[in-house]
Amino acid sequence: VTLVVSPLIALMHDQVIALEQLGVAAACLNSSLSRDEQRSVLERLRDGRLQLLYVAPERLMQDRTLEELKSCSVSLVAIDEAHCVSQWGHDFREDYLALGELAQAFPGVPRMALTATAPERVRAEIVERLALRSPAKFIASFDRPNIRYVVRSKVDAKSQLLGFLADHRGDAGIVYCMTRKRTEAVAGWLADHGFDALPYHAGLSAVTRTENQRRFLVDEGVIVVATIAFGMGIDKPDVRFVAHLDLPKSIESYYQETGRAGRDGQPSVAWMIYGLQDVVRLRQMVESSTADETHKRSERAKLDALLGWCEVTECRRRSLLAYFGESLDEDCGNCDVCLTPPDVFDGTEPAQKILSTIYRTGQRFGALHVIDVVTGKRSDKVQTHRHDELSVFGVGAEFDVQQWRSVLRQLIVLGYLSVDTSGFGALRLTRQSRTLLRGDIELP
Ligand code: ZN
């Protein structure tokens, strides 16, 4: 018998049914079974009538279960979703840490760890924490050529989404949002526009969640508007798009979430919008979290990698694969950058203008006010603070508000500006920005 360790209790049942249909003698052992059902599974196990047994990590590591299993002839232990053991990974589960003890519990039994999302660092952590001794590694390509990657500046999320969906009427898809409230608002709004859209988040009742998930899997053309609570273990082949209205936390999360599109190999789209507001909010979340400094540093690095990727001006797929340590011989021709290369311009002068404006207004204001000053808008706040008397007032009238927001976003991503973490989002210069202001370096 092969033991399959899986964190997805809710999905074990479906997996067992699918295997039974293929003629594999499979069963699962978890808390969702009645006592009688558990007893019958154990009987089949003892009699050697099982080929595959799914078990949740917390159940497996109980002394009683381990003793029971040791007396059966286990031939292989497969640990699924193995990245869950990585503390700096995006899906850490405390229960997974104990799985390192399987080495002693089943000496001589081969163990394998499986995951779909692990950059080099996480792979190393899997090997270490699961106590795998110089294992053979099999790494498949991360490339999903049928998925088109598109990232856009956020201007008006809802109407941009509607514009995107105009090409996807009748398609099944997932729309990810940051908050529960927003998933419900967006789902309702899409339904008003004639889409078969359903919300999904951890705050809904189990009955509603199961029903919405079932409709997504079974019916055609259903859109699920969800928080990240939705999707792990979902295996629907014809998901035509995954849209992000808010940024995920890391490139790993993004890759895993968008990887739910196009499993049938047909053309699919991963579409995401993001704006200055997202950058400010995510930076604040990381800085104001109560986590220790090491953890914060890791969160910061992951966020920076994602933001940097959003701003790339070279083939987006190349850059995505590079993050996972894979290289592509040529540009993909199937991402937004390849299809419509962005305009690039010398940003030194606009950057100097906005940085000076932030400096002259005392580094105490958020984007809105700074842009009012640089574009020369006499708002009440500008007049109250007499910022219309500053030399920088109106020096940036050549750009509109959206363009300045884009400049600010890129300056934050590049480290030329920091965001105050107290909650007001005041923009501040960094040591790096002084070199730019002095004209020592140029901004391509
Ligand atoms: Zn490309």
Coordinates of C-alpha atoms and ligand atoms in Angstrom, one line a residue:
V1 CA 0.0 0.0 0.0
T2 CA 1.1 3.6 -0.7
L3 CA 0.4 6.3 1.8
V4 CA -0.5 9.6 0.4
V5 CA -0.2 12.5 2.8
S6 CA -2.4 15.4 1.8
P7 CA -3.6 18.5 3.5
L8 CA -6.8 18.6 1.6
I9 CA -9.3 16.6 3.6
A10 CA -12.2 18.2 1.7
L11 CA -10.9 16.8 -1.5
M12 CA -9.7 13.4 -0.5
H13 CA -13.2 11.9 -1.0
D14 CA -13.3 13.1 -4.7
Q15 CA -9.8 11.8 -5.3
V16 CA -10.7 8.4 -3.9
I17 CA -13.8 8.2 -6.1
A18 CA -11.8 9.1 -9.2
L19 CA -9.2 6.4 -8.4
E20 CA -11.9 3.8 -7.8
Q21 CA -13.3 4.5 -11.2
L22 CA -9.9 3.8 -12.6
G23 CA -9.8 0.5 -10.8
V24 CA -7.4 1.5 -8.0
A25 CA -8.3 0.2 -4.6
A26 CA -8.2 3.5 -2.7
A27 CA -9.5 4.9 0.5
C28 CA -9.0 7.8 2.9
L29 CA -8.6 8.1 6.6
N30 CA -9.6 11.4 8.1
S31 CA -11.9 13.1 10.7
S32 CA -14.8 13.4 8.2
L33 CA -15.4 9.6 8.3
S34 CA -17.7 8.0 10.8
R35 CA -16.3 5.5 13.3
D36 CA -17.7 2.6 11.3
E37 CA -16.2 3.9 8.1
Q38 CA -12.8 4.3 9.7
R39 CA -13.0 0.8 11.1
S40 CA -13.8 -0.6 7.7
V41 CA -10.9 1.3 6.1
L42 CA -8.5 -0.1 8.7
E43 CA -9.8 -3.6 8.1
R44 CA -9.2 -3.3 4.4
L45 CA -5.8 -2.0 5.1
R46 CA -4.9 -4.9 7.5
D47 CA -6.2 -7.4 4.9
G48 CA -3.9 -6.0 2.3
R49 CA -6.9 -4.9 0.2
L50 CA -5.8 -1.3 -0.3
Q51 CA -3.3 0.1 -2.8
L52 CA -3.6 3.8 -1.9
L53 CA -4.5 5.3 1.4
Y54 CA -5.0 9.1 1.7
V55 CA -4.3 10.5 5.1
A56 CA -4.1 14.0 6.6
P57 CA -0.7 14.8 8.3
E58 CA -2.2 15.4 11.8
R59 CA -4.0 12.0 11.6
L60 CA -1.0 10.2 10.3
M61 CA 1.4 11.4 13.0
Q62 CA -0.9 10.2 15.9
D63 CA 0.8 7.3 17.7
R64 CA -2.2 5.1 17.2
T65 CA -2.2 5.6 13.5
L66 CA 1.5 5.2 13.1
E67 CA 1.5 1.9 15.1
E68 CA -1.3 0.6 13.0
L69 CA 0.4 1.5 9.7
K70 CA 3.8 0.1 10.8
S71 CA 2.3 -3.3 11.1
C72 CA 1.1 -3.2 7.5
S73 CA 3.5 -3.5 4.6
V74 CA 3.8 0.1 3.5
S75 CA 5.7 0.2 0.2
L76 CA 5.8 4.0 -0.5
V77 CA 5.1 7.2 1.3
A78 CA 4.1 10.1 -1.0
I79 CA 3.8 13.6 0.5
D80 CA 1.6 15.8 -1.6
E81 CA 1.7 19.6 -1.6
A82 CA 5.2 19.3 0.0
H83 CA 5.8 23.0 -0.2
C84 CA 3.5 23.3 2.9
V85 CA 6.5 22.2 5.0
S86 CA 8.4 25.4 4.0
Q87 CA 8.1 28.0 6.7
W88 CA 8.9 30.8 4.3
G89 CA 6.7 29.2 1.6
H90 CA 3.3 30.6 0.8
D91 CA 1.2 27.8 2.2
F92 CA 3.0 26.8 5.5
R93 CA 1.2 24.2 7.6
E94 CA 2.3 23.5 11.1
D95 CA 1.2 19.9 10.8
Y96 CA 3.7 19.3 8.0
L97 CA 6.7 19.9 10.2
A98 CA 6.2 16.6 12.0
L99 CA 6.5 14.6 8.8
G100 CA 10.3 14.7 9.1
E101 CA 9.8 11.8 11.7
L102 CA 8.4 9.5 8.9
A103 CA 12.1 8.7 8.2
Q104 CA 12.3 6.8 11.6
A105 CA 8.7 5.5 11.5
F106 CA 9.2 3.8 8.2
P107 CA 12.9 2.9 7.8
G108 CA 13.7 1.5 4.4
V109 CA 10.4 2.7 2.9
P110 CA 11.0 5.1 0.0
R111 CA 9.4 8.5 0.5
M112 CA 8.6 11.0 -2.2
A113 CA 7.6 14.7 -2.0
L114 CA 5.5 16.4 -4.6
T115 CA 4.7 20.0 -5.3
A116 CA 3.8 22.2 -8.2
T117 CA 5.2 25.5 -6.9
A118 CA 8.7 25.5 -5.4
P119 CA 11.5 27.8 -6.3
E120 CA 15.0 26.6 -5.4
R121 CA 14.9 27.8 -1.8
V122 CA 11.7 26.0 -1.0
R123 CA 13.0 22.8 -2.7
A124 CA 16.0 22.9 -0.4
E125 CA 13.7 23.4 2.6
I126 CA 11.6 20.4 1.6
V127 CA 14.6 18.1 1.5
E128 CA 15.8 19.3 4.8
R129 CA 12.6 19.3 6.8
L130 CA 11.3 16.0 5.4
A131 CA 14.7 14.5 6.2
L132 CA 15.1 13.1 2.6
R133 CA 18.6 11.8 2.2
S134 CA 20.3 13.0 -1.0
P135 CA 17.1 12.4 -3.0
A136 CA 16.8 12.3 -6.7
K137 CA 15.1 15.4 -8.0
F138 CA 12.7 15.5 -10.9
I139 CA 11.9 19.1 -12.0
A140 CA 9.5 19.6 -14.8
S141 CA 9.2 22.9 -16.7
F142 CA 7.2 25.7 -15.0
D143 CA 6.2 26.9 -18.4
R144 CA 2.5 26.9 -19.3
P145 CA 2.7 28.1 -22.9
N146 CA -1.1 28.2 -23.5
I147 CA -1.6 30.7 -20.7
R148 CA -1.3 34.3 -21.8
Y149 CA 0.0 36.6 -19.0
V150 CA -1.4 40.1 -18.9
V151 CA -0.8 42.8 -16.3
R152 CA -2.4 46.3 -16.5
S153 CA -2.5 49.4 -14.5
K154 CA -5.5 49.7 -12.3
V155 CA -7.7 52.6 -13.1
D156 CA -11.3 51.5 -12.5
A157 CA -11.2 47.8 -11.4
K158 CA -14.8 46.9 -12.1
S159 CA -15.2 48.4 -15.5
Q160 CA -11.7 47.1 -16.6
L161 CA -12.9 43.6 -15.5
L162 CA -16.0 44.0 -17.5
G163 CA -14.0 45.0 -20.6
F164 CA -11.8 42.0 -20.1
L165 CA -14.8 39.7 -19.7
A166 CA -16.4 41.0 -22.9
D167 CA -14.1 38.5 -24.7
H168 CA -14.9 35.7 -22.3
R169 CA -18.7 35.5 -22.3
G170 CA -19.8 31.9 -21.5
D171 CA -16.3 31.0 -20.3
A172 CA -15.6 29.5 -16.9
G173 CA -13.1 31.5 -14.8
I174 CA -11.9 32.6 -11.4
V175 CA -11.7 36.2 -10.2
Y176 CA -9.5 36.7 -7.1
C177 CA -10.0 39.5 -4.7
M178 CA -8.3 40.4 -1.5
T179 CA -11.3 40.6 0.8
R180 CA -14.5 38.7 1.5
K181 CA -16.6 41.8 1.2
R182 CA -15.2 42.5 -2.2
T183 CA -15.8 39.0 -3.6
E184 CA -19.5 39.4 -2.8
A185 CA -19.7 42.9 -4.3
V186 CA -17.9 41.9 -7.5
A187 CA -20.0 38.7 -7.9
G188 CA -23.2 40.6 -7.4
W189 CA -22.1 43.2 -9.9
L190 CA -21.1 40.6 -12.5
A191 CA -24.5 38.9 -12.0
D192 CA -26.2 42.3 -12.7
H193 CA -24.3 42.3 -16.0
G194 CA -25.6 39.0 -17.0
F195 CA -22.7 36.7 -15.9
D196 CA -23.2 33.5 -14.0
A197 CA -21.0 34.6 -11.1
L198 CA -20.8 33.2 -7.5
P199 CA -18.8 34.4 -4.5
Y200 CA -16.6 32.0 -2.5
H201 CA -14.8 32.8 0.7
A202 CA -14.1 31.2 4.1
G203 CA -16.9 33.3 5.8
L204 CA -19.7 31.6 3.8
S205 CA -21.5 28.7 5.2
A206 CA -20.1 25.2 4.4
V207 CA -23.3 24.5 2.5
T208 CA -23.0 27.6 0.3
R209 CA -19.3 27.0 -0.3
T210 CA -19.9 23.4 -1.4
E211 CA -22.7 24.3 -3.6
N212 CA -20.9 27.2 -5.3
Q213 CA -17.8 25.0 -5.9
R214 CA -20.0 22.2 -7.2
R215 CA -21.7 24.6 -9.7
F216 CA -18.3 25.8 -10.8
L217 CA -17.1 22.3 -11.4
V218 CA -20.2 20.9 -13.0
D219 CA -22.0 23.7 -14.8
E220 CA -20.7 25.5 -17.8
G221 CA -19.5 29.1 -17.9
V222 CA -19.6 29.8 -14.1
I223 CA -17.4 32.5 -12.7
V224 CA -16.3 32.2 -9.1
V225 CA -15.3 35.4 -7.4
A226 CA -13.1 34.3 -4.6
T227 CA -10.5 35.0 -1.9
I228 CA -7.5 32.7 -1.9
A229 CA -9.6 30.3 0.1
F230 CA -10.8 28.9 -3.2
G231 CA -8.8 26.8 -5.6
M232 CA -6.4 24.4 -3.8
G233 CA -6.9 21.0 -5.3
I234 CA -9.5 22.3 -7.8
D235 CA -9.0 20.3 -11.0
K236 CA -11.2 21.7 -13.7
P237 CA -9.7 21.4 -17.1
D238 CA -11.5 24.2 -19.0
V239 CA -10.9 27.2 -16.7
R240 CA -10.4 29.8 -19.4
F241 CA -9.2 32.7 -17.3
V242 CA -7.9 33.6 -13.9
A243 CA -8.3 37.3 -13.1
H244 CA -6.7 39.1 -10.2
L245 CA -8.3 42.4 -9.1
D246 CA -5.8 42.6 -6.2
L247 CA -2.2 41.6 -6.0
P248 CA -1.4 38.2 -4.5
K249 CA 1.3 38.1 -1.8
S250 CA 4.1 36.6 -3.9
I251 CA 5.1 35.2 -7.3
E252 CA 4.6 31.7 -6.0
S253 CA 1.0 32.5 -5.0
Y254 CA 0.4 34.2 -8.4
Y255 CA 1.8 31.2 -10.2
Q256 CA -0.2 28.7 -8.3
E257 CA -3.4 30.7 -8.6
T258 CA -3.0 31.4 -12.4
G259 CA -2.0 27.7 -12.9
R260 CA -5.6 26.8 -12.4
A261 CA -6.3 28.1 -15.9
G262 CA -6.0 26.1 -19.1
R263 CA -5.2 22.6 -17.8
D264 CA -6.8 21.2 -21.0
G265 CA -4.0 23.0 -22.9
Q266 CA -6.3 25.3 -24.7
P267 CA -5.6 29.1 -24.9
S268 CA -6.3 30.8 -21.6
V269 CA -5.6 34.1 -19.9
A270 CA -4.0 35.1 -16.6
W271 CA -5.1 38.7 -16.3
M272 CA -4.2 41.1 -13.4
I273 CA -4.6 44.7 -12.7
Y274 CA -2.7 46.6 -10.0
G275 CA -2.1 50.2 -9.0
L276 CA -0.4 52.6 -6.7
Q277 CA -2.9 51.9 -3.9
D278 CA -2.1 48.1 -3.9
V279 CA 1.6 48.9 -3.7
V280 CA 1.1 51.2 -0.8
R281 CA -1.3 48.9 1.1
L282 CA 0.9 45.8 0.7
R283 CA 4.0 47.6 1.8
Q284 CA 2.1 48.8 4.8
M285 CA 0.9 45.4 5.6
V286 CA 4.4 43.9 5.6
E287 CA 5.9 46.7 7.6
S288 CA 3.2 46.9 10.3
S289 CA 2.9 43.1 10.8
T290 CA 3.9 41.8 14.2
A291 CA 6.1 39.1 12.7
D292 CA 9.8 38.9 13.7
E293 CA 12.4 40.7 11.6
T294 CA 13.6 37.6 9.7
H295 CA 10.1 36.8 8.6
K296 CA 9.4 40.4 7.7
R297 CA 12.6 40.5 5.6
S298 CA 11.4 37.4 3.7
E299 CA 7.9 38.8 3.2
R300 CA 9.4 42.1 2.0
A301 CA 11.7 40.2 -0.5
K302 CA 8.8 38.2 -1.9
L303 CA 6.6 41.3 -2.3
D304 CA 9.5 43.2 -4.0
A305 CA 10.0 40.3 -6.4
L306 CA 6.3 40.4 -7.3
L307 CA 6.1 44.2 -7.7
G308 CA 9.3 44.1 -9.8
W309 CA 7.8 41.5 -12.0
C310 CA 4.6 43.6 -12.5
E311 CA 6.8 46.4 -13.8
V312 CA 9.0 44.4 -16.2
T313 CA 9.5 45.8 -19.7
E314 CA 10.8 42.5 -21.1
C315 CA 9.0 39.3 -21.9
R316 CA 6.8 38.6 -18.9
R317 CA 7.0 34.8 -19.2
R318 CA 10.8 34.9 -19.4
S319 CA 10.9 36.9 -16.3
L320 CA 8.4 34.6 -14.5
L321 CA 10.3 31.5 -15.4
A322 CA 13.6 33.1 -14.4
Y323 CA 12.2 33.5 -10.9
F324 CA 11.8 29.7 -10.8
G325 CA 15.3 29.2 -12.1
E326 CA 14.3 28.3 -15.7
S327 CA 15.4 30.1 -18.9
L328 CA 13.5 30.5 -22.1
D329 CA 15.5 30.7 -25.4
E330 CA 13.4 33.4 -26.9
D331 CA 10.6 35.8 -26.1
C332 CA 7.3 34.0 -25.8
G333 CA 5.1 36.0 -28.1
N334 CA 2.1 35.3 -25.8
C335 CA 2.3 37.9 -23.0
D336 CA 1.3 41.5 -22.8
V337 CA 4.9 42.8 -23.1
C338 CA 5.6 40.7 -26.2
L339 CA 2.2 41.5 -27.8
T340 CA 2.2 45.3 -27.0
P341 CA 5.6 46.4 -25.9
P342 CA 5.2 49.2 -23.3
D343 CA 6.5 52.7 -24.1
V344 CA 9.7 53.3 -22.3
F345 CA 11.1 56.8 -21.8
D346 CA 13.8 58.6 -19.8
G347 CA 12.1 59.0 -16.4
T348 CA 14.9 61.0 -14.8
E349 CA 13.2 64.4 -15.1
P350 CA 9.7 63.4 -14.1
A351 CA 11.2 61.5 -11.2
Q352 CA 13.2 64.5 -10.0
K353 CA 10.1 66.7 -10.3
I354 CA 7.9 64.4 -8.1
L355 CA 10.7 63.7 -5.6
S356 CA 11.3 67.5 -5.2
T357 CA 7.6 68.0 -4.7
I358 CA 7.6 65.4 -1.9
Y359 CA 10.7 66.9 -0.3
R360 CA 9.3 70.5 -0.5
T361 CA 6.0 69.6 1.0
G362 CA 7.8 68.0 4.0
Q363 CA 7.4 64.3 3.2
R364 CA 4.1 64.3 5.2
F365 CA 1.6 63.7 2.4
G366 CA 0.1 60.8 0.4
A367 CA 0.0 60.5 -3.4
L368 CA -3.2 62.4 -3.9
H369 CA -1.9 65.7 -2.4
V370 CA 1.6 65.4 -3.9
I371 CA 0.0 64.9 -7.4
D372 CA -2.3 68.0 -6.8
V373 CA 0.8 70.1 -6.1
V374 CA 2.9 68.8 -9.0
T375 CA 0.1 69.2 -11.5
G376 CA -0.9 72.6 -10.2
K377 CA -4.3 71.9 -8.8
R378 CA -5.5 74.5 -6.2
S379 CA -7.4 72.1 -3.9
D380 CA -8.5 73.2 -0.4
K381 CA -5.6 71.3 1.2
V382 CA -3.1 72.8 -1.2
Q383 CA -4.3 76.3 -0.3
T384 CA -4.5 75.6 3.4
H385 CA -0.8 74.5 3.4
R386 CA 0.0 77.3 0.9
H387 CA 1.7 74.7 -1.3
D388 CA 0.6 76.7 -4.3
E389 CA 3.4 79.2 -3.4
L390 CA 6.1 76.6 -3.7
S391 CA 8.4 76.6 -6.7
V392 CA 7.4 73.0 -7.6
F393 CA 3.7 73.9 -7.8
G394 CA 2.5 72.9 -11.3
V395 CA 5.9 71.9 -12.6
G396 CA 4.5 68.6 -13.8
A397 CA 1.4 69.7 -15.8
E398 CA 2.6 67.6 -18.8
F399 CA 1.3 64.4 -17.1
D400 CA -2.2 63.7 -15.9
V401 CA -3.1 62.1 -12.5
Q402 CA -3.0 58.5 -13.8
Q403 CA 0.5 59.1 -15.3
W404 CA 1.8 60.5 -12.1
R405 CA 0.4 57.6 -10.1
S406 CA 2.2 55.3 -12.5
V407 CA 5.5 57.3 -11.9
L408 CA 5.0 57.1 -8.1
R409 CA 4.2 53.4 -8.3
Q410 CA 7.4 52.7 -10.2
L411 CA 9.5 54.9 -7.9
I412 CA 8.2 52.9 -4.9
V413 CA 8.9 49.6 -6.5
L414 CA 12.4 50.7 -7.5
G415 CA 13.1 51.9 -3.9
Y416 CA 13.3 55.6 -4.6
L417 CA 10.3 56.2 -2.3
S418 CA 9.1 54.6 0.9
V419 CA 5.6 54.5 2.3
D420 CA 4.9 55.6 5.9
T421 CA 3.6 52.6 7.8
S422 CA 1.4 54.6 10.3
G423 CA -1.6 54.2 8.0
F424 CA -1.7 57.5 6.3
G425 CA 0.5 56.5 3.5
A426 CA 2.8 59.5 3.5
L427 CA 5.5 59.2 0.9
R428 CA 9.1 59.7 2.0
L429 CA 12.4 60.0 0.2
T430 CA 15.0 57.2 0.7
R431 CA 18.8 57.4 0.6
Q432 CA 18.6 56.2 -2.9
S433 CA 16.4 59.1 -4.0
R434 CA 18.9 61.7 -3.0
T435 CA 21.4 60.4 -5.6
L436 CA 18.6 60.7 -8.2
L437 CA 17.7 64.2 -7.1
R438 CA 21.4 65.3 -7.3
G439 CA 21.5 64.0 -10.8
D440 CA 24.2 61.4 -10.0
I441 CA 22.2 58.6 -11.7
E442 CA 19.7 58.4 -14.4
L443 CA 16.5 56.5 -14.5
P444 CA 15.9 54.5 -17.7
Ligands
ZN1 ZN 6.5 37.2 -23.7

